[in-house]
Short mmCIF file of C-alpha atoms and ligand atoms in Angstrom, two decimals:
data_model
loop_
_atom_site.label_atom_id
_atom_site.label_comp_id
_atom_site.label_asym_id
_atom_site.label_seq_id
_atom_site.Cartn_x
_atom_site.Cartn_y
_atom_site.Cartn_z
CA MET K 1442 0.00 0.00 0.00
CA THR K 1443 1.21 3.49 -0.79
CA ASN K 1444 0.00 6.82 0.61
CA GLU K 1445 -0.99 8.01 -2.84
CA LYS K 1446 -4.29 9.91 -2.97
CA VAL K 1447 -7.01 8.32 -5.11
CA LEU K 1448 -8.15 11.04 -7.54
CA CYS K 1449 -10.85 9.14 -9.39
CA GLU K 1450 -12.35 5.65 -9.37
CA VAL K 1451 -12.44 4.62 -13.02
CA THR K 1452 -15.41 2.38 -13.76
CA GLU K 1453 -16.79 0.74 -16.88
CA ASN K 1454 -19.14 3.73 -17.28
CA HIS K 1455 -16.15 5.96 -17.94
CA LEU K 1456 -15.25 4.04 -21.09
CA ASN K 1457 -15.96 5.66 -24.48
CA THR K 1458 -16.79 9.03 -22.88
CA GLY K 1459 -13.88 10.95 -24.38
CA LEU K 1460 -11.77 10.77 -21.18
CA ARG K 1461 -14.31 13.15 -19.60
CA GLY K 1462 -13.27 13.90 -16.04
CA ILE K 1463 -10.47 11.33 -15.98
CA PRO K 1464 -7.37 12.82 -14.37
CA VAL K 1465 -4.44 12.82 -16.79
CA GLY K 1466 -1.82 15.21 -15.52
CA THR K 1467 -1.05 18.60 -14.06
CA CYS K 1468 -1.03 21.94 -15.85
CA ARG K 1469 1.35 24.76 -14.96
CA THR K 1470 -0.16 27.47 -17.16
CA SER K 1471 -3.87 27.68 -16.39
CA PHE K 1472 -6.96 26.27 -14.71
CA VAL K 1473 -10.69 27.01 -14.86
CA THR K 1474 -13.08 27.49 -11.91
CA PRO K 1475 -16.90 27.59 -12.06
CA SER K 1476 -17.09 31.08 -10.54
CA GLU K 1477 -14.11 32.95 -12.02
CA GLY K 1478 -13.41 31.07 -15.24
CA VAL K 1479 -9.93 30.71 -16.56
CA HIS K 1480 -6.88 31.71 -14.50
CA TYR K 1481 -3.44 32.08 -16.09
CA CYS K 1482 -0.70 31.01 -13.66
CA GLY K 1483 -3.03 31.76 -10.73
CA TYR K 1484 -4.32 35.15 -11.95
CA PRO K 1485 -8.08 35.27 -12.70
CA ILE K 1486 -8.52 36.38 -16.30
CA ARG K 1487 -10.40 39.58 -15.32
CA GLU K 1488 -7.16 40.88 -13.76
CA LEU K 1489 -5.20 40.31 -16.98
CA VAL K 1490 -7.51 41.83 -19.60
CA ASP K 1491 -5.53 45.06 -20.03
CA PHE K 1492 -2.06 43.53 -20.30
CA SER K 1493 -0.32 43.32 -23.68
CA PRO K 1494 -0.35 39.93 -25.44
CA GLU K 1495 3.46 39.86 -25.12
CA ASP K 1496 3.27 40.17 -21.31
CA ILE K 1497 0.70 37.36 -21.11
CA ILE K 1498 2.87 35.15 -23.33
CA TYR K 1499 5.77 35.87 -20.97
CA LEU K 1500 3.52 34.87 -18.05
CA LEU K 1501 2.52 31.57 -19.66
CA PHE K 1502 6.10 30.61 -20.45
CA ASN K 1503 7.73 31.94 -17.24
CA LYS K 1504 4.85 31.54 -14.73
CA GLU K 1505 5.24 35.13 -13.51
CA LEU K 1506 4.33 38.52 -14.95
CA PRO K 1507 7.33 40.46 -16.27
CA ASN K 1508 8.61 43.67 -14.73
CA LEU K 1509 9.19 46.58 -17.11
CA GLU K 1510 12.73 45.52 -17.99
CA GLN K 1511 11.78 41.87 -18.52
CA SER K 1512 8.83 42.97 -20.64
CA ALA K 1513 11.04 45.12 -22.90
CA GLN K 1514 13.64 42.35 -23.19
CA PHE K 1515 11.00 39.77 -24.07
CA LYS K 1516 9.52 42.02 -26.76
CA ALA K 1517 13.02 42.47 -28.23
CA ASP K 1518 13.59 38.70 -28.08
CA LEU K 1519 10.34 38.06 -29.99
CA SER K 1520 11.34 40.68 -32.58
CA SER K 1521 14.67 38.90 -33.12
CA ARG K 1522 12.77 35.67 -33.88
CA ALA K 1523 10.02 37.18 -36.04
CA THR K 1524 11.27 37.00 -39.63
CA LEU K 1525 9.58 34.24 -41.62
CA PRO K 1526 11.93 31.71 -43.19
CA ASN K 1527 12.09 31.59 -47.00
CA GLY K 1528 9.63 29.22 -48.63
CA VAL K 1529 6.50 29.83 -46.54
CA GLU K 1530 4.94 32.35 -48.92
CA GLU K 1531 5.62 29.96 -51.82
CA VAL K 1532 3.45 27.38 -50.05
CA LEU K 1533 0.63 29.87 -49.36
CA LYS K 1534 0.60 30.84 -53.07
CA THR K 1535 -0.39 27.28 -53.99
CA LEU K 1536 -3.33 26.78 -51.61
CA PRO K 1537 -6.93 26.66 -52.87
CA LYS K 1538 -8.76 29.89 -52.04
CA THR K 1539 -11.89 27.88 -51.32
CA GLY K 1540 -10.12 26.07 -48.45
CA HIS K 1541 -11.18 26.97 -44.90
CA PRO K 1542 -8.84 29.50 -43.21
CA MET K 1543 -8.18 26.96 -40.42
CA ASP K 1544 -6.75 24.55 -43.02
CA TRP K 1545 -4.58 27.39 -44.31
CA LEU K 1546 -3.42 28.05 -40.75
CA SER K 1547 -2.52 24.43 -40.12
CA ILE K 1548 -0.63 24.17 -43.41
CA GLY K 1549 1.04 27.54 -42.79
CA ILE K 1550 2.33 26.38 -39.40
CA HIS K 1551 3.57 23.12 -40.95
CA ALA K 1552 5.31 25.13 -43.67
CA LEU K 1553 7.02 27.31 -41.04
CA GLY K 1554 8.33 24.14 -39.41
CA MET K 1555 9.46 22.57 -42.67
CA CYS K 1556 11.44 25.69 -43.51
CA ASP K 1557 13.06 26.18 -40.08
CA THR K 1558 13.03 23.90 -37.02
CA THR K 1559 15.68 24.24 -34.31
CA GLU K 1560 15.01 20.99 -32.40
CA ASN K 1561 14.87 23.03 -29.18
CA TRP K 1562 11.36 22.97 -27.68
CA LEU K 1563 11.42 26.47 -26.20
CA ASP K 1564 13.08 28.12 -29.20
CA ASP K 1565 10.64 26.53 -31.61
CA ALA K 1566 7.64 27.52 -29.47
CA LEU K 1567 8.81 31.15 -29.17
CA ASN K 1568 9.81 31.34 -32.85
CA LEU K 1569 6.32 30.21 -33.79
CA VAL K 1570 4.73 32.75 -31.42
CA ALA K 1571 6.87 35.48 -33.00
CA ARG K 1572 6.04 34.42 -36.59
CA MET K 1573 2.28 34.01 -36.14
CA PRO K 1574 1.26 37.67 -36.82
CA ARG K 1575 2.93 37.74 -40.22
CA LEU K 1576 1.61 34.27 -41.09
CA MET K 1577 -1.91 35.33 -40.08
CA GLY K 1578 -1.78 38.50 -42.17
CA LEU K 1579 -0.40 36.61 -45.18
CA ILE K 1580 -3.12 33.94 -44.90
CA PHE K 1581 -5.80 36.64 -45.27
CA ARG K 1582 -3.95 38.29 -48.15
CA TYR K 1583 -3.12 35.20 -50.21
CA ARG K 1584 -6.52 33.60 -49.64
CA GLU K 1585 -8.23 36.81 -50.77
CA GLY K 1586 -5.85 37.31 -53.71
CA ARG K 1587 -4.52 40.63 -52.33
CA THR K 1588 -0.92 39.76 -53.11
CA SER K 1589 0.48 42.98 -54.52
CA ASP K 1590 2.11 45.66 -52.37
CA ILE K 1591 2.21 43.57 -49.18
CA PRO K 1592 3.89 45.86 -46.62
CA VAL K 1593 7.27 44.69 -45.31
CA ASP K 1594 7.12 43.12 -41.86
CA ASP K 1595 8.41 45.71 -39.37
CA VAL K 1596 9.54 43.30 -36.67
CA SER K 1597 10.19 46.14 -34.21
CA LYS K 1598 6.42 46.58 -33.83
CA SER K 1599 4.14 44.69 -31.45
CA LEU K 1600 2.70 41.31 -32.44
CA VAL K 1601 -0.74 42.77 -33.09
CA GLU K 1602 0.55 45.82 -34.99
CA ARG K 1603 2.51 43.49 -37.29
CA PHE K 1604 -0.68 41.58 -38.10
CA VAL K 1605 -2.71 44.75 -38.66
CA GLU K 1606 0.03 46.26 -40.87
CA THR K 1607 0.42 43.07 -42.93
CA LEU K 1608 -3.35 42.84 -43.38
CA ASP K 1609 -3.43 46.54 -44.32
CA LEU K 1610 -7.18 46.88 -44.87
CA ALA K 1611 -8.44 50.15 -46.38
CA ASN K 1612 -10.95 52.30 -44.49
CA VAL K 1613 -10.46 50.75 -41.07
CA ASP K 1614 -9.41 52.30 -37.77
CA LYS K 1615 -6.15 50.41 -37.19
CA ALA K 1616 -5.85 51.52 -33.56
CA LYS K 1617 -9.34 50.18 -32.79
CA MET K 1618 -8.61 46.95 -34.67
CA SER K 1619 -5.39 46.53 -32.67
CA LYS K 1620 -7.24 47.00 -29.37
CA VAL K 1621 -9.90 44.41 -30.25
CA VAL K 1622 -7.37 41.86 -31.53
CA SER K 1623 -5.08 42.40 -28.50
CA THR K 1624 -7.94 41.84 -26.09
CA TYR K 1625 -9.09 38.81 -28.07
CA LEU K 1626 -5.62 37.26 -27.91
CA VAL K 1627 -5.21 37.84 -24.18
CA LEU K 1628 -8.61 36.30 -23.42
CA HIS K 1629 -8.10 33.19 -25.57
CA MET K 1630 -4.48 32.19 -24.96
CA ASP K 1631 -5.03 29.21 -22.69
CA HIS K 1632 -7.84 27.19 -21.12
CA GLY K 1633 -6.46 24.41 -18.92
CA GLY K 1634 -4.73 21.24 -20.01
CA GLY K 1635 -7.51 18.94 -21.19
CA ASN K 1636 -9.37 20.85 -23.90
CA LEU K 1637 -9.25 18.98 -27.19
CA SER K 1638 -6.74 21.11 -29.11
CA THR K 1639 -4.31 21.48 -26.22
CA PHE K 1640 -4.53 17.80 -25.40
CA THR K 1641 -4.00 16.91 -29.07
CA GLY K 1642 -0.96 19.18 -29.34
CA LYS K 1643 0.61 17.75 -26.19
CA SER K 1644 -0.11 14.17 -27.31
CA ILE K 1645 1.59 14.73 -30.66
CA ALA K 1646 4.58 16.38 -28.99
CA SER K 1647 4.85 13.44 -26.55
CA GLY K 1648 6.00 11.30 -29.47
CA LYS K 1649 8.70 13.95 -30.01
CA ALA K 1650 7.24 15.31 -33.21
CA THR K 1651 8.22 18.96 -33.58
CA VAL K 1652 6.44 21.89 -31.95
CA TYR K 1653 5.25 22.84 -35.44
CA SER K 1654 3.74 19.39 -36.16
CA ALA K 1655 2.15 19.32 -32.71
CA ILE K 1656 0.60 22.77 -33.02
CA ALA K 1657 -0.53 22.19 -36.63
CA GLY K 1658 -2.33 19.08 -35.26
CA ALA K 1659 -3.76 21.16 -32.42
CA MET K 1660 -5.14 23.62 -35.01
CA ASN K 1661 -6.82 20.73 -36.86
CA ALA K 1662 -8.46 19.72 -33.56
CA LEU K 1663 -9.52 23.32 -32.92
CA SER K 1664 -11.13 23.62 -36.35
CA GLY K 1665 -14.11 21.37 -35.51
CA PRO K 1666 -17.57 22.90 -35.05
CA LEU K 1667 -17.83 21.49 -31.51
CA HIS K 1668 -14.56 23.18 -30.53
CA GLY K 1669 -13.02 26.40 -31.88
CA ARG K 1670 -15.34 26.87 -34.80
CA ALA K 1671 -18.16 27.72 -32.37
CA ASN K 1672 -16.99 31.35 -32.53
CA GLN K 1673 -17.60 31.44 -36.29
CA SER K 1674 -21.07 29.95 -35.68
CA CYS K 1675 -21.76 32.57 -32.98
CA LEU K 1676 -21.37 35.57 -35.29
CA GLU K 1677 -23.31 33.77 -38.01
CA PHE K 1678 -26.03 33.28 -35.38
CA VAL K 1679 -25.99 36.97 -34.39
CA LEU K 1680 -26.24 38.03 -38.04
CA LYS K 1681 -29.25 35.70 -38.38
CA VAL K 1682 -31.02 37.28 -35.36
CA GLY K 1683 -31.04 40.52 -37.35
CA SER K 1684 -32.80 42.77 -34.78
CA SER K 1685 -32.03 44.13 -31.34
CA ASP K 1686 -35.69 44.50 -30.42
CA GLU K 1687 -36.30 42.51 -27.23
CA ALA K 1688 -39.54 40.82 -28.34
CA GLU K 1689 -38.04 39.90 -31.74
CA VAL K 1690 -34.92 38.46 -30.11
CA GLU K 1691 -37.01 36.43 -27.67
CA ARG K 1692 -39.12 35.07 -30.54
CA PHE K 1693 -35.93 34.12 -32.41
CA VAL K 1694 -34.37 32.38 -29.40
CA ARG K 1695 -37.53 30.39 -28.68
CA ASN K 1696 -37.79 29.37 -32.32
CA GLU K 1697 -34.15 28.15 -32.39
CA LEU K 1698 -34.82 26.03 -29.31
CA SER K 1699 -38.04 24.59 -30.68
CA GLU K 1700 -36.17 23.63 -33.87
CA GLY K 1701 -33.61 21.80 -31.70
CA ARG K 1702 -30.76 24.23 -32.52
CA PRO K 1703 -28.34 25.59 -29.89
CA VAL K 1704 -28.53 29.19 -28.76
CA PHE K 1705 -24.96 30.09 -29.61
CA GLY K 1706 -22.90 32.12 -27.18
CA PHE K 1707 -24.65 30.73 -24.08
CA GLY K 1708 -23.86 27.84 -21.77
CA HIS K 1709 -20.62 26.35 -20.52
CA ALA K 1710 -19.30 22.98 -19.47
CA VAL K 1711 -17.47 24.29 -16.36
CA LEU K 1712 -18.58 27.84 -15.52
CA SER K 1713 -21.73 28.50 -13.49
CA VAL K 1714 -21.84 32.28 -14.13
CA GLU K 1715 -21.30 34.56 -17.15
CA ASP K 1716 -17.82 33.92 -18.49
CA PRO K 1717 -15.59 36.84 -17.36
CA ARG K 1718 -14.13 36.80 -20.89
CA ALA K 1719 -17.61 37.67 -22.19
CA THR K 1720 -18.00 40.38 -19.53
CA ALA K 1721 -14.65 41.91 -20.56
CA GLN K 1722 -15.66 42.00 -24.21
CA PHE K 1723 -19.02 43.60 -23.41
CA GLU K 1724 -17.12 46.29 -21.47
CA LEU K 1725 -14.81 46.87 -24.44
CA GLY K 1726 -17.81 47.04 -26.81
CA GLU K 1727 -19.46 49.71 -24.63
CA LYS K 1728 -16.31 51.80 -25.08
CA ILE K 1729 -15.68 51.32 -28.80
CA CYS K 1730 -18.96 50.50 -30.52
CA PRO K 1731 -22.07 51.03 -28.34
CA GLU K 1732 -24.16 51.94 -31.41
CA ASP K 1733 -23.02 49.04 -33.61
CA GLU K 1734 -26.10 47.03 -34.68
CA ASN K 1735 -24.51 43.63 -33.95
CA PHE K 1736 -23.32 44.87 -30.57
CA LYS K 1737 -26.87 45.98 -29.76
CA ILE K 1738 -28.14 42.52 -30.78
CA ILE K 1739 -25.71 40.72 -28.47
CA LYS K 1740 -26.65 43.08 -25.63
CA THR K 1741 -30.30 42.13 -26.09
CA LEU K 1742 -29.36 38.46 -26.35
CA ARG K 1743 -27.40 38.79 -23.10
CA LYS K 1744 -30.61 40.02 -21.42
CA VAL K 1745 -33.11 37.67 -23.06
CA ALA K 1746 -31.36 34.33 -23.66
CA PRO K 1747 -30.42 33.48 -20.02
CA ARG K 1748 -34.04 34.07 -18.99
CA VAL K 1749 -35.39 31.81 -21.75
CA LEU K 1750 -32.69 29.14 -21.32
CA SER K 1751 -33.31 29.05 -17.53
CA GLU K 1752 -36.75 27.62 -18.24
CA ASN K 1753 -34.99 24.38 -19.23
CA LYS K 1754 -33.69 22.97 -15.95
CA LYS K 1755 -31.29 20.65 -17.80
CA ILE K 1756 -29.15 23.65 -18.83
CA ARG K 1757 -26.64 24.07 -16.03
CA ASN K 1758 -25.44 27.55 -17.00
CA PRO K 1759 -27.74 29.73 -19.14
CA ASN K 1760 -25.34 32.70 -19.12
CA ALA K 1761 -23.17 34.19 -21.88
CA ASN K 1762 -19.95 32.40 -22.82
CA VAL K 1763 -16.75 33.78 -24.38
CA ASP K 1764 -18.03 33.40 -27.92
CA ILE K 1765 -21.05 35.71 -27.63
CA ALA K 1766 -19.19 38.98 -28.13
CA SER K 1767 -15.90 38.39 -29.96
CA GLY K 1768 -17.48 38.10 -33.41
CA ALA K 1769 -19.45 41.34 -33.07
CA LEU K 1770 -16.26 43.20 -32.02
CA LEU K 1771 -14.10 41.72 -34.79
CA HIS K 1772 -16.85 42.51 -37.30
CA HIS K 1773 -17.07 46.10 -36.05
CA VAL K 1774 -13.36 46.79 -36.62
CA GLY K 1775 -13.45 45.53 -40.22
CA LEU K 1776 -12.86 41.78 -39.88
CA LYS K 1777 -16.20 41.00 -41.45
CA ASP K 1778 -15.85 37.39 -42.58
CA PRO K 1779 -16.67 34.93 -39.73
CA THR K 1780 -14.90 32.04 -41.48
CA TYR K 1781 -11.62 33.61 -40.26
CA TYR K 1782 -12.62 33.90 -36.61
CA THR K 1783 -11.30 30.53 -35.49
CA THR K 1784 -7.86 31.48 -36.86
CA PHE K 1785 -7.70 34.23 -34.20
CA PHE K 1786 -8.56 31.61 -31.60
CA GLY K 1787 -5.79 29.41 -33.02
CA TRP K 1788 -3.29 32.28 -33.09
CA ALA K 1789 -4.01 33.00 -29.41
CA ARG K 1790 -3.76 29.34 -28.40
CA VAL K 1791 -0.32 28.93 -29.99
CA ALA K 1792 1.04 30.63 -26.86
CA GLY K 1793 -0.82 28.47 -24.33
CA ILE K 1794 -0.34 25.20 -26.16
CA GLY K 1795 3.30 26.05 -26.89
CA ALA K 1796 3.96 26.81 -23.21
CA GLN K 1797 2.23 23.57 -22.14
CA ILE K 1798 4.25 21.55 -24.65
CA VAL K 1799 7.48 23.06 -23.31
CA ASP K 1800 6.37 22.21 -19.75
CA GLU K 1801 5.55 18.60 -20.64
CA ARG K 1802 8.70 18.10 -22.71
CA VAL K 1803 11.33 19.76 -20.53
CA ASN K 1804 9.94 20.72 -17.11
CA MET K 1805 7.60 18.00 -15.82
CA ARG K 1806 8.87 15.04 -13.80
CA SER K 1807 12.02 16.92 -12.72
CA GLY K 1808 13.00 17.62 -16.31
CA LYS K 1809 12.48 14.08 -17.63
CA GLY K 1810 9.27 15.11 -19.33
CA VAL K 1811 5.95 13.29 -19.68
CA PRO K 1812 6.38 10.00 -21.56
CA ILE K 1813 4.65 9.24 -24.85
CA TYR K 1814 0.85 9.26 -24.35
CA ARG K 1815 -0.62 5.74 -24.19
CA PRO K 1816 -4.11 5.52 -22.62
CA LYS K 1817 -5.60 2.03 -22.31
CA TYR K 1818 -8.31 0.58 -24.56
CA PHE K 1819 -10.15 -2.73 -24.05
CA PRO K 1820 -11.45 -5.04 -26.76
CA GLU K 1821 -15.11 -4.10 -27.34
CA GLY K 1822 -17.46 -6.25 -25.25
CA GLN K 1823 -14.72 -7.67 -23.04
CA GLN K 1824 -14.14 -4.74 -20.73
CA LEU K 1825 -15.16 -6.46 -17.50
CA ARG K 1826 -13.07 -9.57 -18.09
CA HIS K 1827 -9.98 -7.41 -18.63
CA ILE K 1828 -10.63 -5.19 -15.63
CA GLU K 1829 -10.97 -8.19 -13.31
N1 HAX X 657 -28.65 26.19 -26.28
C1 HAX X 657 -29.40 25.07 -26.37
N2 HAX X 657 -29.21 23.99 -25.58
C2 HAX X 657 -28.28 24.08 -24.63
C3 HAX X 657 -27.48 25.21 -24.46
C4 HAX X 657 -27.68 26.30 -25.34
N3 HAX X 657 -26.96 27.41 -25.29
N4 HAX X 657 -26.62 25.01 -23.44
C5 HAX X 657 -26.86 23.76 -22.99
N5 HAX X 657 -27.84 23.19 -23.71
C6 HAX X 657 -28.37 21.83 -23.59
C7 HAX X 657 -27.26 20.84 -23.93
O1 HAX X 657 -27.18 20.62 -25.34
C8 HAX X 657 -27.68 19.61 -23.16
O2 HAX X 657 -28.73 18.99 -23.87
P1 HAX X 657 -28.85 17.38 -23.91
O3 HAX X 657 -28.99 16.95 -22.47
O4 HAX X 657 -30.07 17.16 -24.75
O5 HAX X 657 -27.59 16.89 -24.55
C9 HAX X 657 -28.30 20.22 -21.89
O6 HAX X 657 -28.67 21.55 -22.23
C10 HAX X 657 -27.37 20.26 -20.72
O7 HAX X 657 -26.18 20.92 -21.09
P2 HAX X 657 -25.16 21.47 -20.02
O8 HAX X 657 -24.80 20.37 -19.11
O9 HAX X 657 -25.71 22.71 -19.42
O10 HAX X 657 -23.91 21.93 -20.93
P3 HAX X 657 -22.88 21.02 -21.73
O11 HAX X 657 -21.64 20.91 -20.93
O12 HAX X 657 -23.53 19.76 -22.22
O13 HAX X 657 -22.63 21.93 -23.02
C11 HAX X 657 -22.05 23.82 -24.33
C12 HAX X 657 -21.90 23.13 -22.96
C13 HAX X 657 -21.18 25.08 -24.35
C14 HAX X 657 -21.59 22.87 -25.46
C15 HAX X 657 -23.55 24.18 -24.53
O14 HAX X 657 -23.93 25.10 -23.54
C16 HAX X 657 -23.87 24.73 -25.91
O15 HAX X 657 -24.10 23.96 -26.84
N6 HAX X 657 -23.91 26.09 -26.06
C17 HAX X 657 -24.22 26.69 -27.34
C18 HAX X 657 -23.05 26.62 -28.30
C19 HAX X 657 -21.93 27.55 -27.87
O16 HAX X 657 -22.12 28.70 -27.52
N7 HAX X 657 -20.71 27.04 -27.91
C20 HAX X 657 -19.54 27.82 -27.50
C21 HAX X 657 -18.90 27.23 -26.24
C22 HAX X 657 -17.85 28.15 -25.73
C23 HAX X 657 -16.77 27.44 -25.00
O17 HAX X 657 -16.99 26.58 -24.17
N8 HAX X 657 -15.56 27.77 -25.30
O18 HAX X 657 -14.52 27.21 -24.66
#
């Protein structure tokens, strides 16, 4: 007998449930609580909303917020890593414009790795973080055929400015776009260790594939409609609502439910209150676009939907989740096409997943790392015999 604490009794009923609730490991970057949502390295997300993405990336990799000097040094370090290797744009030129942006993102990350891998976990993770803004901007431009006069990548600028400058959309307020994208990135960088994309990325890396292969795989996991693509569906849903009138919105919500469709932007598997990431985005919207029609619709939804959803006692949390507001804000600043929204989610998660991969490869188990993932499966129909 050992003194080890039993964390979970695994029974036959746990089989074929997607590892739901089965303890797998520990996570050094983030955890989620029902009342305060995600915490990065112990800080509840509401305390981190106004930090720069670079400072939050530093936090996830170093487990402490940087002081001013560390912050400046880290920004300079990212700048020194930022230039894309030759060959990546050649790959983007060949991709079908009808392909989903998430497939472009996955292939783009793979291409970055094929053109330059260092074989050092931390360097590869930080190089990828530093190269993401340019890759993201180029994905928009090549997919939309806007390939002439692409501005040079000024690597001395912030991550978000480099994306906004590469994208270089006409008739947009670039400062406003930068604020919305910065906030989006900070809010979406990490969400515990067991969400599908993070788990996928760490599993791939456990076989000692590269950071690039692991994160490209994580992006493929994120692209599914039950995972990251929910944020695309949320804006599509808001556009379908079409009116901010309370009675109209209530009619729409009730009709969606009676047709058996989800009310997007509401509900959560862990939280029991409104997601603080939704609250933060509503606060930002009040500052930058209170009169925007989509913003008015989501404000009405925020009032109406929890009341209607509460009538169904099965729904554990009828309140707004992170996806309710991000689409309306991105749309307002000129990022109008919802098919791209999951790529922002993916861009943000590169930091969290990258930091967790580095932890599992070089920090966990006193530096030995977590071994190759190998959960147990039983032959169908013979579970009990094998358990006994
Ligand atoms: N609209 C309609 N039905 C809902 C609902 C919603 N917003 N939220 C929950 N339900 C239903 C569930 O589908 C489930 O029905 P069944 O028992 O028939 O399967 C029942 O209510 C109980 O669900 P739950 O226990 O409260 O919540 P789950 O953990 O099963 O699901 C979801 C959590 C987020 C998937 C769910 O609330 C949902 O589908 N929401 C709408 C889609 C959406 O906004 N997705 C974005 C999620 C954001 C996120 O988590 N990001 O990380």
